[in-house]
């Protein structure tokens, strides 16, 4: 079993797409292990996306991610990291496959509706950024 961090970004929350995206997540077979709505500060967005610091899109990305509420979730499924990336589609909504969330709900490469971890190490960092172990405990165990 694998876990990944998913974010429903401020563009999608603001356009009242949260419920639809949650339904797609559950219909695709993911178990929602943890979920919270957050309004990130600029500093918190910069910390989350620290690997992108220095890239030309970093200022716009962190401004956008702190511009309104987002929903952060831990999704669990076998192969969750790859499966969630597949359901989201390519980063740029105009290049994302038909039927993917970003194709359907994203409007630009910056405002692309959802985020997902890209590897197990990233998932561990990103889950830990938003959730404490106690929030992830299930049936008396962690993991
Ligand atoms: P995300 O999966 O959240 O990871 C980093 C984000 O940076 C990415 O989705 C995009 O929304 C955003 N971004 C903005 N501009 C670019 C760009 N030119 N290339 C890659 N990512 C970009």
CSV table of C-alpha atoms and ligand atoms in Angstrom, one decimal:
chain,number,residue,atom,x,y,z
A,1,UNK,CA,0.0,0.0,0.0
A,2,UNK,CA,1.3,3.5,-0.9
A,3,UNK,CA,0.3,7.0,0.2
A,4,UNK,CA,0.6,10.3,-1.7
A,5,UNK,CA,-0.1,13.9,-0.9
A,6,UNK,CA,-2.8,15.5,-3.1
A,7,UNK,CA,-3.8,19.2,-3.1
A,8,UNK,CA,-7.0,20.7,-4.6
A,9,UNK,CA,-5.5,24.0,-5.4
A,10,UNK,CA,-7.1,27.5,-4.8
A,11,UNK,CA,-8.3,27.8,-8.4
A,12,UNK,CA,-10.4,24.6,-8.1
A,13,UNK,CA,-11.6,25.4,-4.5
A,14,UNK,CA,-12.6,28.9,-5.6
A,15,UNK,CA,-14.5,27.6,-8.6
A,16,UNK,CA,-16.5,25.2,-6.3
A,17,UNK,CA,-14.9,22.1,-7.8
A,18,UNK,CA,-13.8,20.5,-4.6
A,19,UNK,CA,-16.8,18.1,-4.3
A,20,UNK,CA,-16.4,16.9,-7.9
A,21,UNK,CA,-12.7,16.3,-7.5
A,22,UNK,CA,-13.3,14.4,-4.3
A,23,UNK,CA,-15.8,12.2,-6.0
A,24,UNK,CA,-13.4,11.4,-8.8
A,25,UNK,CA,-10.7,10.5,-6.2
A,26,UNK,CA,-13.1,8.1,-4.5
A,27,UNK,CA,-14.5,6.7,-7.7
A,28,UNK,CA,-10.9,5.9,-8.8
A,29,UNK,CA,-10.5,3.7,-5.7
A,30,UNK,CA,-8.3,5.8,-3.5
A,31,UNK,CA,-8.9,5.7,0.2
A,32,UNK,CA,-8.8,9.2,1.8
A,33,UNK,CA,-6.6,8.8,4.8
A,34,UNK,CA,-6.5,12.5,5.9
A,35,UNK,CA,-8.0,15.7,4.7
A,36,UNK,CA,-7.9,19.4,5.7
A,37,UNK,CA,-8.7,22.8,4.2
A,38,UNK,CA,-5.7,25.2,4.6
A,39,UNK,CA,-5.0,28.8,3.7
A,40,UNK,CA,-1.2,28.8,3.2
A,41,UNK,CA,0.9,31.8,4.0
A,42,UNK,CA,3.5,32.8,1.3
A,43,UNK,CA,6.2,31.4,3.6
A,44,UNK,CA,4.4,28.1,3.9
A,45,UNK,CA,3.9,27.9,0.1
A,46,UNK,CA,7.6,28.6,-0.4
A,47,UNK,CA,8.6,25.9,2.1
A,48,UNK,CA,6.3,23.3,0.4
A,49,UNK,CA,7.7,24.1,-3.1
A,50,UNK,CA,11.3,24.6,-1.9
A,51,UNK,CA,12.6,22.3,-4.6
A,52,UNK,CA,11.4,24.9,-7.2
A,53,UNK,CA,13.1,27.9,-5.5
A,54,UNK,CA,15.0,29.9,-8.1
A,55,UNK,CA,12.9,28.8,-11.1
A,56,UNK,CA,11.2,31.5,-13.0
A,57,UNK,CA,7.7,30.3,-12.1
A,58,UNK,CA,8.5,30.1,-8.3
A,59,UNK,CA,7.2,33.6,-7.3
A,60,UNK,CA,3.9,33.2,-9.3
A,61,UNK,CA,3.5,29.7,-8.0
A,62,UNK,CA,3.8,30.6,-4.3
A,63,UNK,CA,1.7,33.7,-4.7
A,64,UNK,CA,-1.1,31.6,-6.3
A,65,UNK,CA,-0.9,28.8,-3.8
A,66,UNK,CA,-1.3,31.3,-0.9
A,67,UNK,CA,-4.1,33.3,-2.7
A,68,UNK,CA,-7.0,31.3,-1.2
A,69,UNK,CA,-8.0,28.1,0.6
A,70,UNK,CA,-6.7,24.8,-0.7
A,71,UNK,CA,-7.6,21.2,0.3
A,72,UNK,CA,-4.8,18.9,1.3
A,73,UNK,CA,-5.3,15.2,1.4
A,74,UNK,CA,-3.4,11.9,1.9
A,75,UNK,CA,-4.6,9.3,-0.6
A,76,UNK,CA,-3.9,5.7,-0.1
A,77,UNK,CA,-4.0,2.9,-2.8
A,78,UNK,CA,-1.6,0.4,-4.3
A,79,UNK,CA,0.7,2.5,-6.5
A,80,UNK,CA,-1.0,5.7,-5.2
A,81,UNK,CA,1.7,8.1,-6.4
A,82,UNK,CA,1.6,7.0,-10.0
A,83,UNK,CA,-2.1,6.4,-10.1
A,84,UNK,CA,-2.9,9.9,-8.7
A,85,UNK,CA,-0.5,11.5,-11.3
A,86,UNK,CA,-2.3,9.6,-14.0
A,87,UNK,CA,-5.7,10.8,-12.8
A,88,UNK,CA,-4.4,14.4,-12.7
A,89,UNK,CA,-2.8,14.3,-16.1
A,90,UNK,CA,0.1,16.4,-17.4
A,91,UNK,CA,1.1,19.6,-15.5
A,92,UNK,CA,0.0,21.8,-18.4
A,93,UNK,CA,-3.8,21.3,-18.8
A,94,UNK,CA,-3.6,21.9,-22.6
A,95,UNK,CA,-1.3,18.9,-22.8
A,96,UNK,CA,-3.2,16.7,-20.3
A,97,UNK,CA,-5.0,13.6,-21.7
A,98,UNK,CA,-8.8,13.7,-22.2
A,99,UNK,CA,-10.7,12.7,-19.1
A,100,UNK,CA,-7.9,13.8,-16.6
A,101,UNK,CA,-8.6,16.3,-13.8
A,102,UNK,CA,-6.2,18.9,-15.1
A,103,UNK,CA,-7.6,18.7,-18.6
A,104,UNK,CA,-11.1,19.1,-17.3
A,105,UNK,CA,-10.6,21.6,-14.5
A,106,UNK,CA,-7.2,23.3,-15.0
A,107,UNK,CA,-7.0,26.6,-16.9
A,108,UNK,CA,-3.3,27.1,-17.2
A,109,UNK,CA,0.0,25.5,-16.2
A,110,UNK,CA,0.0,27.6,-13.1
A,111,UNK,CA,-3.7,27.2,-12.3
A,112,UNK,CA,-3.9,23.5,-12.9
A,113,UNK,CA,-6.4,22.5,-10.2
A,114,UNK,CA,-4.5,19.8,-8.5
A,115,UNK,CA,-1.0,18.7,-7.2
A,116,UNK,CA,0.5,15.3,-6.4
A,117,UNK,CA,3.8,14.0,-5.1
A,118,UNK,CA,6.1,12.8,-7.7
A,119,UNK,CA,8.1,10.1,-5.8
A,120,UNK,CA,8.1,8.2,-2.5
A,121,UNK,CA,10.7,10.6,-0.9
A,122,UNK,CA,8.7,13.6,-2.0
A,123,UNK,CA,5.4,12.0,-0.7
A,124,UNK,CA,7.0,11.5,2.7
A,125,UNK,CA,8.1,15.1,2.8
A,126,UNK,CA,4.9,16.5,1.5
A,127,UNK,CA,2.6,14.4,3.8
A,128,UNK,CA,4.8,15.4,6.8
A,129,UNK,CA,4.5,19.0,5.8
A,130,UNK,CA,0.8,19.0,6.4
A,131,UNK,CA,-0.1,16.1,8.7
A,132,UNK,CA,1.1,14.8,12.0
A,133,UNK,CA,1.5,11.1,12.6
A,134,UNK,CA,-1.5,11.0,14.9
A,135,UNK,CA,-3.8,12.2,12.1
A,136,UNK,CA,-2.6,9.4,9.9
A,137,UNK,CA,-3.0,6.6,12.5
A,138,UNK,CA,-5.6,4.0,11.5
A,139,UNK,CA,-6.9,1.1,13.5
A,140,UNK,CA,-4.2,1.7,16.1
A,141,UNK,CA,-1.2,1.6,13.8
A,142,UNK,CA,0.9,4.0,11.7
A,143,UNK,CA,2.1,3.3,8.3
B,1,LIG,P1,2.6,21.2,-9.3
B,1,LIG,O1,2.4,19.7,-9.6
B,1,LIG,O2,1.9,21.7,-8.1
B,1,LIG,O3,4.2,21.4,-9.1
B,1,LIG,C1,4.8,22.7,-9.3
B,1,LIG,C2,3.9,23.6,-10.0
B,1,LIG,O4,4.4,24.8,-10.6
B,1,LIG,C3,3.1,22.9,-11.1
B,1,LIG,O5,2.2,22.0,-10.6
B,1,LIG,C4,2.5,24.1,-11.9
B,1,LIG,O6,1.2,24.4,-11.4
B,1,LIG,C5,3.5,25.3,-11.5
B,1,LIG,N1,4.1,25.8,-12.7
B,1,LIG,C6,3.9,27.1,-13.1
B,1,LIG,N2,4.6,27.3,-14.2
B,1,LIG,C7,5.3,26.2,-14.5
B,1,LIG,C8,6.2,25.8,-15.5
B,1,LIG,N3,6.6,26.6,-16.5
B,1,LIG,N4,6.7,24.5,-15.5
B,1,LIG,C9,6.3,23.7,-14.5
B,1,LIG,N5,5.4,24.0,-13.5
B,1,LIG,C10,4.9,25.2,-13.5
